[in-house]
Coordinates of C-alpha atoms in Angstrom, one line a residue:
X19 CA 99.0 -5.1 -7.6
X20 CA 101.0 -3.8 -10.6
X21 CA 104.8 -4.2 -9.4
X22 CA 105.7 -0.5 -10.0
X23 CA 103.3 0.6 -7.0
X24 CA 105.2 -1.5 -4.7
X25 CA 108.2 1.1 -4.9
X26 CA 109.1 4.1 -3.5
X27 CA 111.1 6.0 -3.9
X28 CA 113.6 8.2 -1.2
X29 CA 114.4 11.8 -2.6
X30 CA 117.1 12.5 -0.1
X31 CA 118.2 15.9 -1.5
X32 CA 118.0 19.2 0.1
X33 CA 117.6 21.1 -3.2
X34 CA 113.7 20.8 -4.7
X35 CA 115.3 21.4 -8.6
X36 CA 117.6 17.7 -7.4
X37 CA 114.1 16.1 -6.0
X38 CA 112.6 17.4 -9.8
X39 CA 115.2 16.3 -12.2
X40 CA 115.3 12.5 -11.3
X41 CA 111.5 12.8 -11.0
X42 CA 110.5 13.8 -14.3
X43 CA 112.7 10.1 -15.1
X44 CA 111.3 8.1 -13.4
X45 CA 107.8 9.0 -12.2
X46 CA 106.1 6.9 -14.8
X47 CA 108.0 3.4 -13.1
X48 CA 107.4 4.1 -9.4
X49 CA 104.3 4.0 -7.4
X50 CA 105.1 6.8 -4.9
X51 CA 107.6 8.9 -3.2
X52 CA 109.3 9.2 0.0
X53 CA 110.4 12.8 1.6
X54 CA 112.3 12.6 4.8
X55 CA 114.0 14.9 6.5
X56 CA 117.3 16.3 4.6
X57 CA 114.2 17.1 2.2
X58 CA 112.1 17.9 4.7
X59 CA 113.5 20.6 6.6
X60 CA 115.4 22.5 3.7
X61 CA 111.9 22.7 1.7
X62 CA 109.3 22.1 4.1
X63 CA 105.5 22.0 3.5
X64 CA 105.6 24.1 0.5
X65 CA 108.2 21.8 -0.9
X66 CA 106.6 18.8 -0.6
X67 CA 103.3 20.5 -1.8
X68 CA 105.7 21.4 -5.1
X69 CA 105.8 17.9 -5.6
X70 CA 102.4 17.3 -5.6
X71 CA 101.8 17.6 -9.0
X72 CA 103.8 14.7 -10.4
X73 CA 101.0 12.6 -9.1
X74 CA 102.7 10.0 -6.5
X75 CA 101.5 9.1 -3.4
X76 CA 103.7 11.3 -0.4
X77 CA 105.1 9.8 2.3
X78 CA 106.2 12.2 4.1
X79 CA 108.7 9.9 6.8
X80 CA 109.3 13.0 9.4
X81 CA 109.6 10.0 12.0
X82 CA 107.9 12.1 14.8
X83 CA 109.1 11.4 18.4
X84 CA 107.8 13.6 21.2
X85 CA 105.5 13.8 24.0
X86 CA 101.9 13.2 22.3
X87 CA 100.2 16.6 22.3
X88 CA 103.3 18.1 20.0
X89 CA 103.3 14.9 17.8
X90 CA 99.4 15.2 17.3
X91 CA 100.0 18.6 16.3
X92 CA 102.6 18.4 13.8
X93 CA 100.2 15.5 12.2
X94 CA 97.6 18.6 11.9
X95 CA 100.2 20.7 10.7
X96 CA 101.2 18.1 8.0
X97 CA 97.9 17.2 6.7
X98 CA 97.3 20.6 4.6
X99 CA 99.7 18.5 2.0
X100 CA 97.2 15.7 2.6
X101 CA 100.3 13.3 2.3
X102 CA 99.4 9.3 1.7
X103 CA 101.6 8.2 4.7
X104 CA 103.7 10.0 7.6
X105 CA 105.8 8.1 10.4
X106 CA 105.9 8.5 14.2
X107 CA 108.2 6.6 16.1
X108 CA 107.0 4.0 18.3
X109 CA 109.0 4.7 21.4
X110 CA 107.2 7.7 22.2
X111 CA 104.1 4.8 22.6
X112 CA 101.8 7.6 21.0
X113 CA 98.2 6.6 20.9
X114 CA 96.3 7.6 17.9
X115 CA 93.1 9.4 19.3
X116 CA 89.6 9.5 18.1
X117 CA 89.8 13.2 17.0
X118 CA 92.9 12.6 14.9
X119 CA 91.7 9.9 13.5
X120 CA 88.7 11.7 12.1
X121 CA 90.8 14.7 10.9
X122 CA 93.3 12.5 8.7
X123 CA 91.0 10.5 7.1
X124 CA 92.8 9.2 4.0
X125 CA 96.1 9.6 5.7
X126 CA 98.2 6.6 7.2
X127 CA 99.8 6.8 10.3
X128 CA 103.0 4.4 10.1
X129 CA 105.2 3.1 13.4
X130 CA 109.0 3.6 13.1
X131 CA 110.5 0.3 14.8
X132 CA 113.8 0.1 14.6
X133 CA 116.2 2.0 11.9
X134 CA 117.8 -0.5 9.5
X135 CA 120.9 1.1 10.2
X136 CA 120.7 -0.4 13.2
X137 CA 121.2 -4.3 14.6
X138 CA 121.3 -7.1 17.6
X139 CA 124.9 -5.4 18.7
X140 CA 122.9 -1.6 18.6
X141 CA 120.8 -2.9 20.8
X142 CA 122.6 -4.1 23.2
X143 CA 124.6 -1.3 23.4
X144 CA 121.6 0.7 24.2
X145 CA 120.8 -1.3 26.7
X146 CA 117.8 -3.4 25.2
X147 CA 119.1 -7.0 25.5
X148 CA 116.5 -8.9 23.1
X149 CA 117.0 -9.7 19.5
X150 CA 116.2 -6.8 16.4
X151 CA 113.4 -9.4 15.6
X152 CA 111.8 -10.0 18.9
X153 CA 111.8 -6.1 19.5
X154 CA 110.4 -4.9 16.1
X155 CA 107.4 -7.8 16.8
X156 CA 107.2 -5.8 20.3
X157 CA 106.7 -2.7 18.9
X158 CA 104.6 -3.7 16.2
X159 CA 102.2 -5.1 19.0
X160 CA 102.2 -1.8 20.5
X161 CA 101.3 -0.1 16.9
X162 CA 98.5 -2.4 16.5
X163 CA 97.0 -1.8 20.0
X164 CA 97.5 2.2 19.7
X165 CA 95.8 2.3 16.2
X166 CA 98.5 2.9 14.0
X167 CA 97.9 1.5 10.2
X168 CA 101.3 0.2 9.7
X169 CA 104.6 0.1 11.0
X170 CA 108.0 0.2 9.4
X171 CA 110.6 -2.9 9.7
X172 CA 113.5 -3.8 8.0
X173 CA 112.9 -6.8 5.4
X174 CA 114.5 -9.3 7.7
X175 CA 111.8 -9.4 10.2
X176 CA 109.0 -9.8 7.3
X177 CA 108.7 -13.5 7.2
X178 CA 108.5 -13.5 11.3
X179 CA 105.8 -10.7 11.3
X180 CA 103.3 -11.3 8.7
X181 CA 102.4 -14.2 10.5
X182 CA 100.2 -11.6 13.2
X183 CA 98.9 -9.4 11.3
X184 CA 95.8 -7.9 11.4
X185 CA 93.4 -7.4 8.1
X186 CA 94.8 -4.1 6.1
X187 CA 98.0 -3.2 8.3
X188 CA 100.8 -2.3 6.3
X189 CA 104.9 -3.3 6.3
X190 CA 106.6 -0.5 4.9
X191 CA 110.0 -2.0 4.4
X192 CA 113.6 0.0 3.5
X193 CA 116.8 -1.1 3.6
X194 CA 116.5 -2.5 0.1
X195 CA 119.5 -3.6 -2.4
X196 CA 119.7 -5.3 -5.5
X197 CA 123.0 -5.7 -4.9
X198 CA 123.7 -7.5 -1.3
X199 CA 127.7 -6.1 -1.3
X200 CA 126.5 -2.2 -1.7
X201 CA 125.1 -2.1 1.9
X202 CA 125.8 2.2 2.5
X203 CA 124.7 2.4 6.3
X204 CA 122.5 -0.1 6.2
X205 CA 122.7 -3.5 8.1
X206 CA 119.7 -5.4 7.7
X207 CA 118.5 -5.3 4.1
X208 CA 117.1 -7.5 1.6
X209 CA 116.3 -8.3 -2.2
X210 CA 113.3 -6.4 -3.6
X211 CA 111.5 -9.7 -4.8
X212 CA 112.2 -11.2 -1.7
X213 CA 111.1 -8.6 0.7
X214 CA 107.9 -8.5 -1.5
X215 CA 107.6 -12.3 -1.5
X216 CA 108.0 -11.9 2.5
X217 CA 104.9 -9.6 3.0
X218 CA 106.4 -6.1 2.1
X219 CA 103.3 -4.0 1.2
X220 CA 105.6 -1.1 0.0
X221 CA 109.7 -1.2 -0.6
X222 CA 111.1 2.0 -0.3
X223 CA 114.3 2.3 -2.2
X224 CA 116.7 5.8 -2.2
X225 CA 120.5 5.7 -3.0
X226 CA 120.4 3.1 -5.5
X227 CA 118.1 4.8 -7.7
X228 CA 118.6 8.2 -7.3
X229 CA 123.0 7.6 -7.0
X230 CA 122.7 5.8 -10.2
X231 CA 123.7 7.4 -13.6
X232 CA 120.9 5.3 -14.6
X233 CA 118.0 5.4 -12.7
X234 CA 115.2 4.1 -14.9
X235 CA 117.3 1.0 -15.7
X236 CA 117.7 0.0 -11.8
X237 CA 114.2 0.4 -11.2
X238 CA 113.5 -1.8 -13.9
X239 CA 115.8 -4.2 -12.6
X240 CA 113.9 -3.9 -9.1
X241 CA 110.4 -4.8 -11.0
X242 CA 112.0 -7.5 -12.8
X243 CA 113.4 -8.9 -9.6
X244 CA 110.0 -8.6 -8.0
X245 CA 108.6 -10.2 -10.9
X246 CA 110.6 -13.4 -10.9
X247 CA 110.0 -13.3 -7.0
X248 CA 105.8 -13.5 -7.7
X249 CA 106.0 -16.3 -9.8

């Protein structure tokens, strides 16, 4: 796969005319976009339907967590933008039906695990006393056995998860940093080549491109890194 299509990228900006001016820079060196919800709930449908016409793959990470009749809905509700991916968290254990499953055709449905924001220490303190690894394998089991088509995990549990996977499931992977000192709110993150090298299917990378004065350069930088990382 051409190493561009590996990366998207998170426009994490309330205003559409923000989302539009880093786009029209770096469209041509990414292979899709991610819309989550500071984008998400300032534009809405419409918005991401605006979007459309730069001609990247949408994933549209709404990270849905309800009881399964509301979350099945709001997947109907999403699919007039016939976005490339949306995300449902897995701890509402929803179970992708036979119905849905017809109506979003070319649609992926992606597992949240666990936010990379978050670690072992989180955990406990939530009361879940097993490691960020052994969890995210847990709940990537459960994806696989409700009929999800991928799950998100940080990079760090990659190498540990790959190992089980079954044919065409996808690892969507954030928490990605050229630059290990520059965490932001992240705690588990990861090179770019690496994480690809470890069985990432798709890196999605936001503040360091779209903070940067300039962004085309970094996401070179984030191919080039990938490319060393193939050979």
């Amino acid at each position: 796969m051409e190493s561009k299509k590996y990366i998207y990228c998170a426009l994490d900006f309330k205003k559409l005319e923000d989302c539009e001016k880093i786009l029209i820079k770096i469209k041509d060196y990414i292979g899709g976009i991610k819309l989550g919800l500071e984008f998400f709930i300032a534009n809405g449908l419409r918005g991401a339907q605006m979007l459309k016409k730069y001609g990247l793959p949408i994933f549209l990470d709404l990270k849905l967590n309800d009881i399964p009749n509301t979350v099945e809905k709001a997947i109907e509700s999403a699919l007039i933008i016939k976005p490339d991916m949306i995300t449902i968290h897995m701890n509402c254990n929803y179970l992708v039906t036979n119905l849905i499953r017809k109506k979003i055709k070319n649609t992926k449905l992606i597992g949240v695990t666990l936010l990379t924001s978050l670690n072992d220490t989180d955990l406990n303190k939530l009361g879940i006393n097993e490691s960020s690894a052994k969890y995210v394998k847990r709940l990537m089991k459960i994806a696989i056995m409700n009929r999800f088509d991928g799950i998100v995990c940080s990079p760090n549990e990659l190498s540990v998860l790959k190992k089980n996977l079954p044919k065409n499931f996808f690892l969507v992977t954030p928490g990605i940093r050229l630059n290990s000192k520059i965490k932001d709110d992240q705690k588990r993150i990861m090179g770019p080549g690496e994480a690809i090298k470890n069985g990432a299917n798709i890196i999605v990378v936001g503040r360091p491109i779209t903070k940067s004065k300039n962004p085309v350069k970094v996401i070179k930088d984030i191919i080039k890194d990938i490319e060393v990382n193939k050979n």
